[in-house]
CSV table of C-alpha atoms in Angstrom, one decimal:
chain,number,residue,atom,x,y,z
A,1,UNK,CA,112.0,96.2,133.7
A,2,UNK,CA,108.8,98.2,134.1
A,3,UNK,CA,106.9,98.9,130.9
A,4,UNK,CA,104.5,101.8,130.8
A,5,UNK,CA,102.5,103.7,128.1
A,6,UNK,CA,104.0,107.0,127.2
A,7,UNK,CA,100.6,108.7,127.5
A,8,UNK,CA,100.4,107.6,131.2
A,9,UNK,CA,104.0,108.6,132.1
A,10,UNK,CA,104.7,111.7,130.1
A,11,UNK,CA,102.1,114.4,130.7
A,12,UNK,CA,104.1,117.6,131.4
A,13,UNK,CA,107.4,119.1,130.2
A,14,UNK,CA,108.9,118.4,133.6
A,15,UNK,CA,108.0,114.7,133.1
A,16,UNK,CA,109.9,114.6,129.8
A,17,UNK,CA,112.8,116.7,131.2
A,18,UNK,CA,113.3,114.5,134.2
A,19,UNK,CA,112.8,111.1,132.4
A,20,UNK,CA,115.4,111.9,129.7
A,21,UNK,CA,117.6,114.6,131.2
A,22,UNK,CA,116.2,116.8,128.4
A,23,UNK,CA,116.3,120.6,128.5
A,24,UNK,CA,115.1,123.4,126.4
A,25,UNK,CA,118.1,125.3,124.9
A,26,UNK,CA,118.6,129.1,125.2
A,27,UNK,CA,120.7,129.2,122.0
A,28,UNK,CA,118.7,131.3,119.5
A,29,UNK,CA,120.7,129.7,116.6
A,30,UNK,CA,119.7,126.1,117.6
A,31,UNK,CA,116.5,126.1,115.6
A,32,UNK,CA,116.6,128.7,112.8
A,33,UNK,CA,115.0,126.4,110.3
A,34,UNK,CA,111.5,127.7,111.2
A,35,UNK,CA,112.3,131.4,110.4
A,36,UNK,CA,115.4,131.6,108.1
A,37,UNK,CA,115.7,130.9,104.4
A,38,UNK,CA,112.0,129.9,104.0
A,39,UNK,CA,111.0,129.2,100.4
A,40,UNK,CA,108.5,131.2,98.4
A,41,UNK,CA,105.1,129.7,97.8
A,42,UNK,CA,103.4,129.6,94.5
A,43,UNK,CA,100.0,131.2,93.9
A,44,UNK,CA,98.6,127.7,93.5
A,45,UNK,CA,100.0,126.5,96.9
A,46,UNK,CA,98.5,129.6,98.5
A,47,UNK,CA,95.1,129.0,97.0
A,48,UNK,CA,95.2,125.4,98.2
A,49,UNK,CA,96.2,126.5,101.7
A,50,UNK,CA,93.3,129.0,101.7
A,51,UNK,CA,91.0,126.1,100.8
A,52,UNK,CA,92.4,124.0,103.7
A,53,UNK,CA,91.9,126.9,106.1
A,54,UNK,CA,88.4,127.6,104.9
A,55,UNK,CA,87.4,123.9,105.0
A,56,UNK,CA,88.8,123.6,108.6
A,57,UNK,CA,86.8,126.7,109.7
A,58,UNK,CA,83.7,125.4,108.0
A,59,UNK,CA,83.7,122.1,109.9
A,60,UNK,CA,85.1,123.5,113.1
A,61,UNK,CA,82.2,125.9,113.3
A,62,UNK,CA,79.9,123.0,114.1
A,63,UNK,CA,82.0,122.1,117.1
A,64,UNK,CA,85.0,119.9,118.1
A,65,UNK,CA,86.8,118.0,115.3
A,66,UNK,CA,88.0,114.5,116.1
A,67,UNK,CA,91.6,113.6,115.6
A,68,UNK,CA,90.8,111.6,112.4
A,69,UNK,CA,89.0,114.7,110.9
A,70,UNK,CA,92.0,116.9,111.7
A,71,UNK,CA,94.3,114.5,110.0
A,72,UNK,CA,92.1,114.2,107.0
A,73,UNK,CA,91.2,117.8,106.5
A,74,UNK,CA,94.5,119.5,107.5
A,75,UNK,CA,97.5,117.3,108.3
A,76,UNK,CA,97.5,114.9,105.3
A,77,UNK,CA,97.0,117.8,102.9
A,78,UNK,CA,100.0,119.7,104.3
A,79,UNK,CA,102.2,116.6,104.1
A,80,UNK,CA,101.3,116.2,100.4
A,81,UNK,CA,102.0,119.8,99.6
A,82,UNK,CA,105.4,119.6,101.4
A,83,UNK,CA,106.3,116.6,99.3
A,84,UNK,CA,106.5,114.1,102.2
A,85,UNK,CA,104.6,111.5,100.2
A,86,UNK,CA,107.2,111.4,97.5
A,87,UNK,CA,110.8,110.3,96.9
A,88,UNK,CA,113.0,110.2,98.9
A,89,UNK,CA,110.5,110.2,101.8
A,90,UNK,CA,108.5,107.3,103.0
A,91,UNK,CA,105.4,107.7,105.2
A,92,UNK,CA,104.6,105.5,108.1
A,93,UNK,CA,101.5,105.9,110.2
A,94,UNK,CA,100.4,104.5,113.5
A,95,UNK,CA,103.9,103.4,114.3
A,96,UNK,CA,104.8,101.7,117.6
A,97,UNK,CA,107.5,103.4,119.6
A,98,UNK,CA,109.5,101.9,122.5
A,99,UNK,CA,112.1,103.9,124.4
A,100,UNK,CA,114.1,103.4,127.6
A,101,UNK,CA,114.2,106.4,130.0
A,102,UNK,CA,117.6,107.7,131.1
A,103,UNK,CA,116.9,108.3,134.8
A,104,UNK,CA,115.0,105.2,136.0
A,105,UNK,CA,115.6,102.7,133.2
A,106,UNK,CA,111.9,102.4,132.4
A,107,UNK,CA,110.5,101.3,129.1
A,108,UNK,CA,107.9,103.6,127.6
A,109,UNK,CA,105.6,102.5,124.8
A,110,UNK,CA,103.4,104.5,122.5
A,111,UNK,CA,102.1,105.1,119.0
A,112,UNK,CA,102.8,108.0,116.7
A,113,UNK,CA,100.0,109.3,114.5
A,114,UNK,CA,102.3,110.0,111.5
A,115,UNK,CA,106.0,109.2,111.1
A,116,UNK,CA,107.8,110.4,108.0
A,117,UNK,CA,111.0,108.5,107.3
A,118,UNK,CA,113.9,109.5,105.1
A,119,UNK,CA,116.2,106.5,104.3
A,120,UNK,CA,115.2,104.9,107.7
A,121,UNK,CA,115.8,108.1,109.6
A,122,UNK,CA,113.0,109.5,111.7
A,123,UNK,CA,112.6,113.0,110.5
A,124,UNK,CA,109.1,114.4,111.3
A,125,UNK,CA,106.8,113.4,114.1
A,126,UNK,CA,103.2,114.6,113.9
A,127,UNK,CA,101.2,114.4,117.1
A,128,UNK,CA,97.7,115.4,115.9
A,129,UNK,CA,95.4,116.1,118.7
A,130,UNK,CA,91.6,116.5,119.2
A,131,UNK,CA,90.7,120.0,118.2
A,132,UNK,CA,89.5,121.2,121.6
A,133,UNK,CA,92.9,120.4,123.2
A,134,UNK,CA,95.7,122.9,123.7
A,135,UNK,CA,98.7,121.9,121.6
A,136,UNK,CA,100.9,122.4,124.8
A,137,UNK,CA,99.4,119.0,126.0
A,138,UNK,CA,100.9,117.3,122.9
A,139,UNK,CA,104.5,118.7,123.2
A,140,UNK,CA,105.8,116.5,126.1
A,141,UNK,CA,104.6,113.3,124.4
A,142,UNK,CA,106.0,114.4,121.0
A,143,UNK,CA,109.4,115.1,122.6
A,144,UNK,CA,109.3,111.6,124.2
A,145,UNK,CA,108.6,110.1,120.8
A,146,UNK,CA,111.4,112.1,119.2
A,147,UNK,CA,113.8,110.8,121.8
A,148,UNK,CA,113.4,107.4,120.3
A,149,UNK,CA,115.3,108.5,117.2
A,150,UNK,CA,117.4,105.5,116.2
A,151,UNK,CA,120.2,107.8,114.9
A,152,UNK,CA,120.9,110.2,117.8
A,153,UNK,CA,123.7,111.8,115.8
A,154,UNK,CA,121.1,113.4,113.6
A,155,UNK,CA,118.6,116.1,114.7
A,156,UNK,CA,114.9,115.2,114.6
A,157,UNK,CA,112.0,117.5,113.8
A,158,UNK,CA,108.4,117.5,114.9
A,159,UNK,CA,105.1,119.3,114.7
A,160,UNK,CA,102.2,119.3,117.0
A,161,UNK,CA,98.8,120.4,115.9
A,162,UNK,CA,95.1,120.3,116.9
A,163,UNK,CA,94.2,121.4,113.4
A,164,UNK,CA,93.8,125.0,114.2
A,165,UNK,CA,97.2,125.7,115.9
A,166,UNK,CA,100.6,124.5,115.0
A,167,UNK,CA,104.1,124.4,116.5
A,168,UNK,CA,107.4,123.0,115.3
A,169,UNK,CA,110.0,121.2,117.4
A,170,UNK,CA,113.7,120.4,116.9
A,171,UNK,CA,115.5,117.9,119.2
A,172,UNK,CA,119.2,117.1,119.2
A,173,UNK,CA,121.1,114.5,121.2
A,174,UNK,CA,124.6,115.2,119.8
A,175,UNK,CA,126.2,116.7,122.9
A,176,UNK,CA,123.3,116.3,125.3
A,177,UNK,CA,119.5,116.1,124.8
A,178,UNK,CA,118.1,119.5,124.1
A,179,UNK,CA,115.3,121.0,122.1
A,180,UNK,CA,113.5,124.2,121.1
A,181,UNK,CA,110.0,125.2,119.9
A,182,UNK,CA,108.9,127.6,117.2
A,183,UNK,CA,106.3,130.3,117.4
A,184,UNK,CA,102.7,129.0,117.4
A,185,UNK,CA,100.8,129.5,114.2
A,186,UNK,CA,97.0,129.7,114.2
A,187,UNK,CA,94.1,129.7,111.8
A,188,UNK,CA,92.4,132.4,113.8
A,189,UNK,CA,94.1,135.5,112.3
A,190,UNK,CA,92.9,137.0,109.0
A,191,UNK,CA,96.2,136.3,107.3
A,192,UNK,CA,96.4,132.6,106.6
A,193,UNK,CA,99.3,131.3,108.7
A,194,UNK,CA,99.3,128.0,106.9
A,195,UNK,CA,101.6,129.8,104.5
A,196,UNK,CA,104.2,129.9,107.3
A,197,UNK,CA,103.5,126.2,108.2
A,198,UNK,CA,104.0,125.0,104.7
A,199,UNK,CA,107.2,127.1,104.3
A,200,UNK,CA,108.6,125.6,107.4
A,201,UNK,CA,107.8,122.1,106.2
A,202,UNK,CA,109.5,122.7,102.9
A,203,UNK,CA,112.5,124.2,104.6
A,204,UNK,CA,112.9,121.2,106.9
A,205,UNK,CA,112.5,118.8,104.0
A,206,UNK,CA,115.3,120.7,102.1
A,207,UNK,CA,117.6,120.5,105.2
A,208,UNK,CA,117.0,116.8,105.6
A,209,UNK,CA,118.0,116.1,102.0
A,210,UNK,CA,121.2,118.2,102.1
């Protein structure tokens, strides 16, 4: 059986659609976690998010931020605020992934930047990208990683970011593989949209613990 790196095989949405018979749902109720029943943030959380935004803008003003800097300045702080470093969650990073495609029985291999695990369930995949790349480039690979969920009867959530833009994903394989994508949140507007990002993180964390 042919073995190929995910990054070499999955480059577009059509690639991931065709390899896994995956489709984007048209059901508006499929992924309501990113906009319904979002928790309120405390003033301290908002102040911390303002600091993260300002720090990102400060360093980004000098040019492109490498992936490691994006993880350090933005992603790791968000994970901490969302509670993903604490019980019952376990954090794994640089995790190897292997998945067999549906269509041509091909083994794809890759490494996830961050993998948050709840009682051995894969629950959040973070594909942090170099800050000069459009996050659309990360979505196909993130979906491929999410298809490797060891418990396909459970939905899996993801987020893609380049540090300045964020989008959330939800994928389900219960009836057939399907997914949807949230709105894109950016650090460009005057209003700090990291508030929305953290609220969604907290909402997803609550859903996963129900």
